[in-house]
Tab-separated table of C-alpha atoms and ligand atoms in Angstrom:
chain	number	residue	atom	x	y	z
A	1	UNK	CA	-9.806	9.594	-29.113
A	2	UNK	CA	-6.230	8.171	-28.465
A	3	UNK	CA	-6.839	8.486	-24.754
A	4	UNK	CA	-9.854	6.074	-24.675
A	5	UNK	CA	-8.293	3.858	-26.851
A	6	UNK	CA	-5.602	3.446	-24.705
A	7	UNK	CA	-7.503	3.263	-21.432
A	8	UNK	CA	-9.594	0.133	-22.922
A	9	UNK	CA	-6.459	-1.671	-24.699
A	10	UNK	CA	-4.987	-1.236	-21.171
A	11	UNK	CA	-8.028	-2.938	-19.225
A	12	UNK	CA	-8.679	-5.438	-21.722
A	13	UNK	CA	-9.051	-8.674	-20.229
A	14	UNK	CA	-6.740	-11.364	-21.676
A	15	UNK	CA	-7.452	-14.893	-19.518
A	16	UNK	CA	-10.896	-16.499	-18.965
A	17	UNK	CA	-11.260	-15.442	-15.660
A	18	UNK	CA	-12.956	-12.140	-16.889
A	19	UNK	CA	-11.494	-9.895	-14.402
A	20	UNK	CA	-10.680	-5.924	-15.248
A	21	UNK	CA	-9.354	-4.018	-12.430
A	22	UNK	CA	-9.019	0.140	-11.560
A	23	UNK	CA	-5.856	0.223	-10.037
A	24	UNK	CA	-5.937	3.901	-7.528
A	25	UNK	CA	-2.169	4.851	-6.418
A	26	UNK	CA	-0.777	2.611	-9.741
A	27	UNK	CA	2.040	4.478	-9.681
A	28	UNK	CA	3.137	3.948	-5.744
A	29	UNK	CA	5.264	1.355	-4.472
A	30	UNK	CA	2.441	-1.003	-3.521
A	31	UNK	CA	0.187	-0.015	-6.674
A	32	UNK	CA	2.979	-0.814	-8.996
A	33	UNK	CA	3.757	-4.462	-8.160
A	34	UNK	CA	0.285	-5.054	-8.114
A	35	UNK	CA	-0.655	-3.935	-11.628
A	36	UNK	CA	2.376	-5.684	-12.955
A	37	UNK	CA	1.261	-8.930	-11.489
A	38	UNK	CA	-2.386	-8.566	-12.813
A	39	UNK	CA	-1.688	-7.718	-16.002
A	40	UNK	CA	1.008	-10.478	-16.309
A	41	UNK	CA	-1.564	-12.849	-15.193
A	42	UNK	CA	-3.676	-11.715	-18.237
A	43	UNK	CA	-6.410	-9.534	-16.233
A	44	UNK	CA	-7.868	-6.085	-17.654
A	45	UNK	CA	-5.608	-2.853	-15.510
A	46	UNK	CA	-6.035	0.348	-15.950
A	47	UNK	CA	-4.242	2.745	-13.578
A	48	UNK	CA	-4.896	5.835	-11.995
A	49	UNK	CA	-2.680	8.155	-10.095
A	50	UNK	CA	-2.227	11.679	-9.704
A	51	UNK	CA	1.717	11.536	-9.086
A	52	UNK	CA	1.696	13.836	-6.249
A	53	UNK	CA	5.096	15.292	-4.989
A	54	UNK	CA	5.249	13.459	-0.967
A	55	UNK	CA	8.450	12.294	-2.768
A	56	UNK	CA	10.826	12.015	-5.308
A	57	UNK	CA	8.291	12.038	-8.396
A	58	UNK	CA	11.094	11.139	-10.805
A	59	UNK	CA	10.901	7.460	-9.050
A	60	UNK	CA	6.799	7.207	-10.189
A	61	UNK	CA	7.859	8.340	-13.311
A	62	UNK	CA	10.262	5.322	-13.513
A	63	UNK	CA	7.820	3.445	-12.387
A	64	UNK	CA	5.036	4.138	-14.758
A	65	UNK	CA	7.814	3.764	-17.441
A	66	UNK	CA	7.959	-0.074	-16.329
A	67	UNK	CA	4.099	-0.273	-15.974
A	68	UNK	CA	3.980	1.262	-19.937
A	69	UNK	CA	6.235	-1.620	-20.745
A	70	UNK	CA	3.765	-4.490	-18.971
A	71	UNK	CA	0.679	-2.573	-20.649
A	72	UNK	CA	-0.645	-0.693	-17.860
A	73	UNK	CA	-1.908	3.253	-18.936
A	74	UNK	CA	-2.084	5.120	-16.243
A	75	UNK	CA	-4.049	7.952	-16.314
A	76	UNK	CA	-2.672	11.352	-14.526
A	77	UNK	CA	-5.863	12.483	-12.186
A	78	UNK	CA	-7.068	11.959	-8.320
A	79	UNK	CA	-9.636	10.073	-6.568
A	80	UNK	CA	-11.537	13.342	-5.732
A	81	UNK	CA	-12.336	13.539	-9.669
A	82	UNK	CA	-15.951	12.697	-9.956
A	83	UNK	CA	-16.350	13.635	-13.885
A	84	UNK	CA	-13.070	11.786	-14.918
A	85	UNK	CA	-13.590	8.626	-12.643
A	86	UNK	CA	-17.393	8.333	-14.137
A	87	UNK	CA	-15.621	8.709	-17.117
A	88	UNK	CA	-13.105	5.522	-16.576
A	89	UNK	CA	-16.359	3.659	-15.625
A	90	UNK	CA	-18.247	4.414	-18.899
A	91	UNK	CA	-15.246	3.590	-21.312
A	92	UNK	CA	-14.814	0.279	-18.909
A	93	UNK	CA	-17.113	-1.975	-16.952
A	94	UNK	CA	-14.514	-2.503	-14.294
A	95	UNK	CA	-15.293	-6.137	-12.279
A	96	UNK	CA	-12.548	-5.190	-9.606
A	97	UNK	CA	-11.397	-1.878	-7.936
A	98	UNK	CA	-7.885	-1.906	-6.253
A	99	UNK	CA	-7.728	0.841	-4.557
A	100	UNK	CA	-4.278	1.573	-2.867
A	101	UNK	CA	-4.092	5.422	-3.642
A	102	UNK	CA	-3.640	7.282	-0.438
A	103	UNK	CA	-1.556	10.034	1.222
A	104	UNK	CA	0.852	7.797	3.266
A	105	UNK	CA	3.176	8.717	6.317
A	106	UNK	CA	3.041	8.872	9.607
A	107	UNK	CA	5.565	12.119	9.932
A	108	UNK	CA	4.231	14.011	7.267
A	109	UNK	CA	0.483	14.096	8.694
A	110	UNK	CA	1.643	16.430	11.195
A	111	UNK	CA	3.333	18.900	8.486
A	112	UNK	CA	-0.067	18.248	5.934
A	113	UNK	CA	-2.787	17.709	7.666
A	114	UNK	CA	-5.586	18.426	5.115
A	115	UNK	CA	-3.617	15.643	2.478
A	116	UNK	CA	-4.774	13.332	4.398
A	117	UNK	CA	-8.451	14.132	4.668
A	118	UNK	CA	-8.085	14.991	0.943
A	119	UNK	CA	-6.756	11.495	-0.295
A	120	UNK	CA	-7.410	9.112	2.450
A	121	UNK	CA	-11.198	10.282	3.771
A	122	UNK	CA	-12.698	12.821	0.626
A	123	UNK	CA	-10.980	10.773	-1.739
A	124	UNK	CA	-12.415	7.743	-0.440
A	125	UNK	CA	-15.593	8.726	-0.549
A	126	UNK	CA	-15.780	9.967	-3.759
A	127	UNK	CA	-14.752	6.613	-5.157
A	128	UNK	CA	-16.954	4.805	-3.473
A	129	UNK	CA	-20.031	6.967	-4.301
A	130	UNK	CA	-18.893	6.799	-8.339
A	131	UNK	CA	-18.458	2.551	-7.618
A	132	UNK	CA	-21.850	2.521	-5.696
A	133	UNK	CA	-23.676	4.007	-9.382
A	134	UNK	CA	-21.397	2.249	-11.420
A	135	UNK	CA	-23.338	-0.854	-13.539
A	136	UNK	CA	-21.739	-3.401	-12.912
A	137	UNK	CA	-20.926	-2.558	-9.371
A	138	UNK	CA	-17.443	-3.144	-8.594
A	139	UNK	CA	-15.764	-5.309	-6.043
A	140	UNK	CA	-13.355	-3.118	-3.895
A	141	UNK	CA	-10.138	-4.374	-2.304
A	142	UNK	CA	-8.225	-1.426	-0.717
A	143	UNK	CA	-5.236	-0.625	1.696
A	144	UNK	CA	-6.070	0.026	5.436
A	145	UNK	CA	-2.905	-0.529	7.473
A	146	UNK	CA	-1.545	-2.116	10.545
A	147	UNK	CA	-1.315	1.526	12.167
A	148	UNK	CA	-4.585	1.239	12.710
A	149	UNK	CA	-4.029	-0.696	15.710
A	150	UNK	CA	-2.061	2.298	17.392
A	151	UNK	CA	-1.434	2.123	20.857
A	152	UNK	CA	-2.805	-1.112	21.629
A	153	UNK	CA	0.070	-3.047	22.828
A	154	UNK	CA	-0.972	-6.707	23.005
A	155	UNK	CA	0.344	-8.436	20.078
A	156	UNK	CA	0.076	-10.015	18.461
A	157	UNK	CA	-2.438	-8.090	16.597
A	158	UNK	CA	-5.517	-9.401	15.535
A	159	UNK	CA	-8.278	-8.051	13.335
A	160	UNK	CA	-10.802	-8.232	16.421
A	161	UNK	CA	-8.594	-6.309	18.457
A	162	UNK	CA	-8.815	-2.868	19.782
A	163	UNK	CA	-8.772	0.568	16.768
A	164	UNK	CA	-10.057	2.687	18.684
A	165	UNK	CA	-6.772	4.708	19.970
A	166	UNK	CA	-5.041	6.052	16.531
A	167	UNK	CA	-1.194	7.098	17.479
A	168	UNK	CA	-1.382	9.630	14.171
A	169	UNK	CA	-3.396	11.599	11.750
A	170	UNK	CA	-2.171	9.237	9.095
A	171	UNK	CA	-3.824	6.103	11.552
A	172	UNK	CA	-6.937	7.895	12.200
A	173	UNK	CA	-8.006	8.455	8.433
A	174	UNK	CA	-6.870	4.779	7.769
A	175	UNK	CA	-9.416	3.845	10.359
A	176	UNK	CA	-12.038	6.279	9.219
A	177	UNK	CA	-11.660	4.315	6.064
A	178	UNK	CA	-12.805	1.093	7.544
A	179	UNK	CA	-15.486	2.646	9.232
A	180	UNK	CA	-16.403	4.341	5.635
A	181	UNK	CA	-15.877	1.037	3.952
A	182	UNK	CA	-18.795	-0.354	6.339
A	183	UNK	CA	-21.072	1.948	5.550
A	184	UNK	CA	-20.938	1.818	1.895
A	185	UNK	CA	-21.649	-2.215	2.530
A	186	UNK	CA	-24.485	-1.649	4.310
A	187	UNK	CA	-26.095	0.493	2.387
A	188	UNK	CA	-25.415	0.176	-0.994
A	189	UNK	CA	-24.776	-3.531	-1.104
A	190	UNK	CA	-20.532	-2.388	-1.996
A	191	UNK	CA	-18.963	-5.849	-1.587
A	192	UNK	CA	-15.116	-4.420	0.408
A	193	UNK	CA	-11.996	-5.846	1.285
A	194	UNK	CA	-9.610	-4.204	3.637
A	195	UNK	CA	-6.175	-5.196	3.957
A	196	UNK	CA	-3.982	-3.833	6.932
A	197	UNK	CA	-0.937	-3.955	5.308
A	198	UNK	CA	2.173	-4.486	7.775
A	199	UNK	CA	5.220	-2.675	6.866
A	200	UNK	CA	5.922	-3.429	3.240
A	201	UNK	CA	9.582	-3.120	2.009
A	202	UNK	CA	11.203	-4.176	-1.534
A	203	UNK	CA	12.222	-2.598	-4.872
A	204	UNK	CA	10.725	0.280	-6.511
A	205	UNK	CA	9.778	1.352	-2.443
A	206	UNK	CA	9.185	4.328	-0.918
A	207	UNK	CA	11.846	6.768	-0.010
A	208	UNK	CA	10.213	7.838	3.124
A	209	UNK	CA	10.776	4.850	4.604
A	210	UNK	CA	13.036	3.826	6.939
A	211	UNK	CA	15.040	0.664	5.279
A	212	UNK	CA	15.047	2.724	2.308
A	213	UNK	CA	16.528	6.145	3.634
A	214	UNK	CA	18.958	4.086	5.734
A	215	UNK	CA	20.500	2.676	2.697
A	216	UNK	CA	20.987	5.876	1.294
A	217	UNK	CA	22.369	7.395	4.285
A	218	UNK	CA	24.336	4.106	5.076
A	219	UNK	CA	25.883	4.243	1.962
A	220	UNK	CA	26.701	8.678	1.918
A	221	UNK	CA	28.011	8.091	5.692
A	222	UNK	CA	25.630	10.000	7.333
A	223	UNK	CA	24.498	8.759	10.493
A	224	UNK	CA	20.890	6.784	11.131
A	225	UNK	CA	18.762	7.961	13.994
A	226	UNK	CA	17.425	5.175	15.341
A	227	UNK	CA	14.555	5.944	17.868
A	228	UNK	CA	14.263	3.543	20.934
A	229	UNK	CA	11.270	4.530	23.167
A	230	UNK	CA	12.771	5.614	26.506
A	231	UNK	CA	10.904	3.255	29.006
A	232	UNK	CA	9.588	0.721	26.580
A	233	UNK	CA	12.817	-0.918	24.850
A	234	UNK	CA	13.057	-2.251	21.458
A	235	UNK	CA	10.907	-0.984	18.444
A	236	UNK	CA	9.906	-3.358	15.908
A	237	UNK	CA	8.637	-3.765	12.885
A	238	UNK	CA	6.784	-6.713	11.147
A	239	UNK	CA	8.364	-5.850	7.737
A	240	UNK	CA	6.376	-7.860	4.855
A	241	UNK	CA	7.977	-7.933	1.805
A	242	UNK	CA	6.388	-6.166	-1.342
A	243	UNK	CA	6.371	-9.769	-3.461
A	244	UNK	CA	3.960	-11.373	-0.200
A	245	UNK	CA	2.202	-8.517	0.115
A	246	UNK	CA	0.979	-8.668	-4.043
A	247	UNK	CA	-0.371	-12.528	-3.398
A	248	UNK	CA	-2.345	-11.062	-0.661
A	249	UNK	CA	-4.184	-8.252	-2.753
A	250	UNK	CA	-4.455	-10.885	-5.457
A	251	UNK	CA	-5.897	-13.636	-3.599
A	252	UNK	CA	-8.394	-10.838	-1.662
A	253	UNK	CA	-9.687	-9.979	-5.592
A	254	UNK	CA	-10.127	-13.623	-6.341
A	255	UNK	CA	-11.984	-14.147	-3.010
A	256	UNK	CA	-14.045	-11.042	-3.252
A	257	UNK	CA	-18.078	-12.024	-3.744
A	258	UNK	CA	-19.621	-9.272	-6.277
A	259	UNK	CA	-21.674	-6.262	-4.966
A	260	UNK	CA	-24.962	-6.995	-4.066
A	261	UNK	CA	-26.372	-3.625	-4.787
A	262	UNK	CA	-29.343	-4.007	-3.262
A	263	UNK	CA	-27.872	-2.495	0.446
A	264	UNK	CA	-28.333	-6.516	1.427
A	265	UNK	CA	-31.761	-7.014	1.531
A	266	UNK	CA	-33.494	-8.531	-1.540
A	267	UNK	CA	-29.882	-10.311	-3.120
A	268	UNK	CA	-28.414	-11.357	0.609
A	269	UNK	CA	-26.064	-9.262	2.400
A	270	UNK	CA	-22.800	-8.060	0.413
A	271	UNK	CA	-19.195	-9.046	1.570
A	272	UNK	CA	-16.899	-7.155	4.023
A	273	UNK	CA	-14.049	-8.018	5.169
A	274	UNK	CA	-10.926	-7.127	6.636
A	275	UNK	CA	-7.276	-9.139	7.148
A	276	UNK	CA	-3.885	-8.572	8.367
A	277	UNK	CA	-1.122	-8.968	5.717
A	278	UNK	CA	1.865	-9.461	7.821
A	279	UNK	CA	4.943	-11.736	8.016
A	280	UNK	CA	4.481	-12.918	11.668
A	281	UNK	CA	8.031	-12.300	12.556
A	282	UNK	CA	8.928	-8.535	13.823
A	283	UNK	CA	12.422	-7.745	13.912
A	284	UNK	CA	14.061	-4.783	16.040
A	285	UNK	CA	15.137	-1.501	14.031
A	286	UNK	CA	18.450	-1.981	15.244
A	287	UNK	CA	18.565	-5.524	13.522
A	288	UNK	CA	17.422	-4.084	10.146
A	289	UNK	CA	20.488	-1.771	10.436
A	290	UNK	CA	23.423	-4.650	10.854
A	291	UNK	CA	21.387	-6.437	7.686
A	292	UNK	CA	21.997	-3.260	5.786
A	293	UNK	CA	24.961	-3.086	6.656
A	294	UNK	CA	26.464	-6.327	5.859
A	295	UNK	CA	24.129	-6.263	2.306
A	296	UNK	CA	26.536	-2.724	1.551
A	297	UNK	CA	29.600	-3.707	3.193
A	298	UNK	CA	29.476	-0.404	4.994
A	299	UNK	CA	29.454	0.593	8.538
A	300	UNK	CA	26.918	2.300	9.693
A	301	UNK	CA	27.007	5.746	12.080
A	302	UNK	CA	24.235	4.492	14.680
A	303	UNK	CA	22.440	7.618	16.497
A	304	UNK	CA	20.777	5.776	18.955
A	305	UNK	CA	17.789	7.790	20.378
A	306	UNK	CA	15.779	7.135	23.610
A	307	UNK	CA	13.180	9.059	23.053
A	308	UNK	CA	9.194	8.026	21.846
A	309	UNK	CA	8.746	9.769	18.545
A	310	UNK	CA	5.116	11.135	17.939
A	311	UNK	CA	3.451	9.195	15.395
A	312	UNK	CA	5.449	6.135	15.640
A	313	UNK	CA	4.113	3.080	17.464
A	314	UNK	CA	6.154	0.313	19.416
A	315	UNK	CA	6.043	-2.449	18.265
A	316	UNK	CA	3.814	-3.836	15.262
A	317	UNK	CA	2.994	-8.185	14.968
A	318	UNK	CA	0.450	-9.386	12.664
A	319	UNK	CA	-1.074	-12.608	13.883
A	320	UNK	CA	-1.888	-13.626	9.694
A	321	UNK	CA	-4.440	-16.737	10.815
A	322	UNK	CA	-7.680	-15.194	9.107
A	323	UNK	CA	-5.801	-14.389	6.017
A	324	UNK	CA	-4.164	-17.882	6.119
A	325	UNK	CA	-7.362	-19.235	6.092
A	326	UNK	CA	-9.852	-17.336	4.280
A	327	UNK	CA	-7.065	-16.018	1.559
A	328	UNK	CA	-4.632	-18.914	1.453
A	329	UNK	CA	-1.930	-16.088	2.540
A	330	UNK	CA	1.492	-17.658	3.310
A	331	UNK	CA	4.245	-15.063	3.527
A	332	UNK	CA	7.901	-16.783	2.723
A	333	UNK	CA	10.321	-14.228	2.351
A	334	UNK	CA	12.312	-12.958	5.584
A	335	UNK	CA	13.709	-9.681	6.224
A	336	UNK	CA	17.499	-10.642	4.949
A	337	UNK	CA	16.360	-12.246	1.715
A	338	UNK	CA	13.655	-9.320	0.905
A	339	UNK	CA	16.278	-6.251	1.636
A	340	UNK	CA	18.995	-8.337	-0.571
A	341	UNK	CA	16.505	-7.729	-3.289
A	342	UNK	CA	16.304	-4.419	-2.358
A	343	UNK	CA	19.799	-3.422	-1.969
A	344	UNK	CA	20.287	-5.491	-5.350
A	345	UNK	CA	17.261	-3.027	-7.168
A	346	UNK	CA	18.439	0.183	-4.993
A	347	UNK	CA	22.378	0.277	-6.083
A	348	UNK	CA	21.188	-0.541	-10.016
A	349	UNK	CA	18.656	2.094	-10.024
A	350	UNK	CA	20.743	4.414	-8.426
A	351	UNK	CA	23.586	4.028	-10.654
A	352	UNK	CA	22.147	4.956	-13.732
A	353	UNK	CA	22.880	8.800	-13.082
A	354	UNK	CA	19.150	8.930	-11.047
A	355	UNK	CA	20.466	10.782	-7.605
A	356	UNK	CA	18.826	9.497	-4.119
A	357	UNK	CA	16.245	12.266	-3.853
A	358	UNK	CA	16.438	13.526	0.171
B	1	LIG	P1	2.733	5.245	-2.267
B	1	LIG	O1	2.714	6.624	-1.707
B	1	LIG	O2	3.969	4.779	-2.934
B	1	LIG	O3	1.516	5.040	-3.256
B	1	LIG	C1	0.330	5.779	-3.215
B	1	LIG	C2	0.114	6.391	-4.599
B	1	LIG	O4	-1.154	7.046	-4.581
B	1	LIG	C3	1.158	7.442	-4.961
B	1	LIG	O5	1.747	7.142	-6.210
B	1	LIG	C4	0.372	8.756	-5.020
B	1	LIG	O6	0.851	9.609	-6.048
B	1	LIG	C5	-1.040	8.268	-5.274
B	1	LIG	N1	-2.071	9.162	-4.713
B	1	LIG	C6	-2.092	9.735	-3.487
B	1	LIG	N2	-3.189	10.470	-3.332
B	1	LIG	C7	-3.900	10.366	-4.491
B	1	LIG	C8	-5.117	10.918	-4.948
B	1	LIG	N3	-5.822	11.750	-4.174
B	1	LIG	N4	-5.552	10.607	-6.187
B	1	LIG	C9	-4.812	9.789	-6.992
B	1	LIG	N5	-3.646	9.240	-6.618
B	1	LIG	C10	-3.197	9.535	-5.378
B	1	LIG	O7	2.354	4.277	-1.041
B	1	LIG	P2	2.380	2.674	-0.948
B	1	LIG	O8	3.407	2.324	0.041
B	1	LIG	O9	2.395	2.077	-2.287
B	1	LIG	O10	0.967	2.434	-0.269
B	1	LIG	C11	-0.159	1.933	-0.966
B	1	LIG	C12	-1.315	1.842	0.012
B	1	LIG	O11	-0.976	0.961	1.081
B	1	LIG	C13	-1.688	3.155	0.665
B	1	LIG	O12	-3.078	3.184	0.840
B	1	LIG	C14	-0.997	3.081	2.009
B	1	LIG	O13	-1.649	3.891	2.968
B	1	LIG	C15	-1.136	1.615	2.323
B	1	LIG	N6	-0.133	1.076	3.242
B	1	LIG	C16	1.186	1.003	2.873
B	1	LIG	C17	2.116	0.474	3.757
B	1	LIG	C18	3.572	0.355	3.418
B	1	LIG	O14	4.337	-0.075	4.272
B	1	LIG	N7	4.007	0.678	2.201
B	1	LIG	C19	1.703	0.018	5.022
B	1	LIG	C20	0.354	0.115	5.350
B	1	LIG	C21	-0.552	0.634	4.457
């Protein structure tokens, strides 16, 4: 059939190194990037997404449009699929899982609750149980997040410190994930790579964040709340941009050791691990807003707020040293040169007659 000719032309591997990945979330901001890089590289990727409606679908669309033109099929379906991801396993021996599908937000959990166990807990467990009986195993890299560290306030943060006090529903299934992710080593010999992903901002983002909504409201006139916590000053952000972020994922797939399968005892234990991809350098909210502002040439209407928003943490710092070392991870982009790429993609996307959703 067409459909499983196109899913193997799409993970066909193309350079020596062998390497076919499942891309989960392929059509999300992160999941995107990602594939493009891959495939440009010359690896197998085949994508999977099930274009939910958190927001503006239309952009997803677009973005599988550009993934079509780099080679990528992505098929329409969701992680909780058991019969269609066994499926995707029998038309393709996948080497590599990159698994960055997951219901994201911090806001939203408390409107959805039961998304988040669906995508970010259920659906993680279903993936891994179809990977576990897959032959060849896979090696998984997927997307935990730097809310895990919630209200632990010593930064900056490293991967030994404190998870145990999640600030949202959103941080608590991230962290559940880990905890999953462990499990599935240790007993089924899954090699897994986490990566606590800091704040990541460029083009094709998300419009539920907060550099991307500001340049939308920046640029309609509206006016941009900008929460300060009432007794603990500034909140900050370690914003990574998306292009460091993608050498991250790749360098965690060309690190990853291969599934043991054997739940560690006869083969030697399989890999886990788990790294901060930050960019060492948190700037203040406030600070974001007069670079946005200078990138559109437009005032903004500040609405400062002193009050602690549920959800939201303080203050977020990755301390990258682990990643430096083990993954070679060097970000190099700061927060004025990545949002002049995104202002630059943002007022060309936006003027071909697409309207800022929100
Ligand atoms: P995104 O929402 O743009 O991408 C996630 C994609 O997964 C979406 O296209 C969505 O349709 C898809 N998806 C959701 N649930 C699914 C399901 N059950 N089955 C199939 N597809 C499903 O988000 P993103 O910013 O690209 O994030 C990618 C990953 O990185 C997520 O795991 C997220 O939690 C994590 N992360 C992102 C950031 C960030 O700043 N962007 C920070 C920390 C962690």
């Amino acid at each position: 059939p067409s459909w499983e000719k196109r899913v193997r032309s799409s993970a066909r591997v193309r350079s020596r190194n062998g390497i076919s990945v499942l891309v989960t979330g392929a059509a999300g901001f992160v999941g995107t990037h990602v594939s493009v890089a891959l495939k440009r590289r010359g690896d197998g990727v085949l994508g999977l997404d099930n274009f939910n409606n958190y927001y503006d679908q239309s952009l997803k669309r677009a973005r599988q449009a550009l993934l079509e033109r780099t080679g990528v099929f992505v098929v329409e379906g969701d992680i909780n699929d058991s019969a269609l991801l066994k499926k995707l396993f029998e038309v393709v021996p996948f080497t590599h899982v990159m698994h960055l599908a997951a219901q994201a937000g911090v806001r939203y959990a408390m409107e959805n609750p039961s998304s988040y166990v669906h995508s970010n807990i259920a659906g993680l467990v279903n993936l891994l149980e179809v990977c576990k009986s897959a032959n060849p195993q896979p090696s998984i890299v997927w997307a935990s997040s730097s809310s895990v560290y919630g209200l632990n306030t010593k930064v900056p943060f490293s991967e030994k410190d404190r998870t145990d006090q999640p600030a949202s529903l959103y941080a608590a299934t991230k962290k559940a994930g880990e905890e999953i992710a462990h499990t599935y080593n240790h007993i089924y010999g899954l090699s897994l790579t986490g990566l606590r992903f800091f704040t990541v901002y460029g083009p094709w983002g998300r419009p539920d964040m907060a550099y991307f909504f500001f340049t939308r409201d920046i640029l309609k006139g509206k006016s941009i709340p900008i929460f300060e916590g009432a007794d603990h000053g500034t909140v900050a952000r370690d914003f990574t941009y998306i292009d460091d972020i993608v050498k991250g994922c790749l360098a965690a797939l060309d690190t990853a050791e291969k599934s043991t399968g054997s739940g560690g005892k006869k083969k030697g234990p399989a890999q886990l691990r788990v790294f901060n991809l930050g960019n060492t350098s948190p700037v203040p909210v406030s600070d974001l807003v007069s670079i946005l502002e200078k990138l559109l040439k437009v005032k903004a209407k500040r609405n400062i707020m002193k009050l602690p928003r549920n959800g939201d943490v303080q203050f977020t710092h990755a301390n990258i040293s682990l990643a430096q070392r083990e993954l070679g991870y060097k970000p190099t982009t700061d927060l004025q040169t990545g949002l002049k790429k995104f202002v630059r993609w943002y007022l060309n996307y936006y003027s071909q007659g697409k309207k800022a959703a929100g």
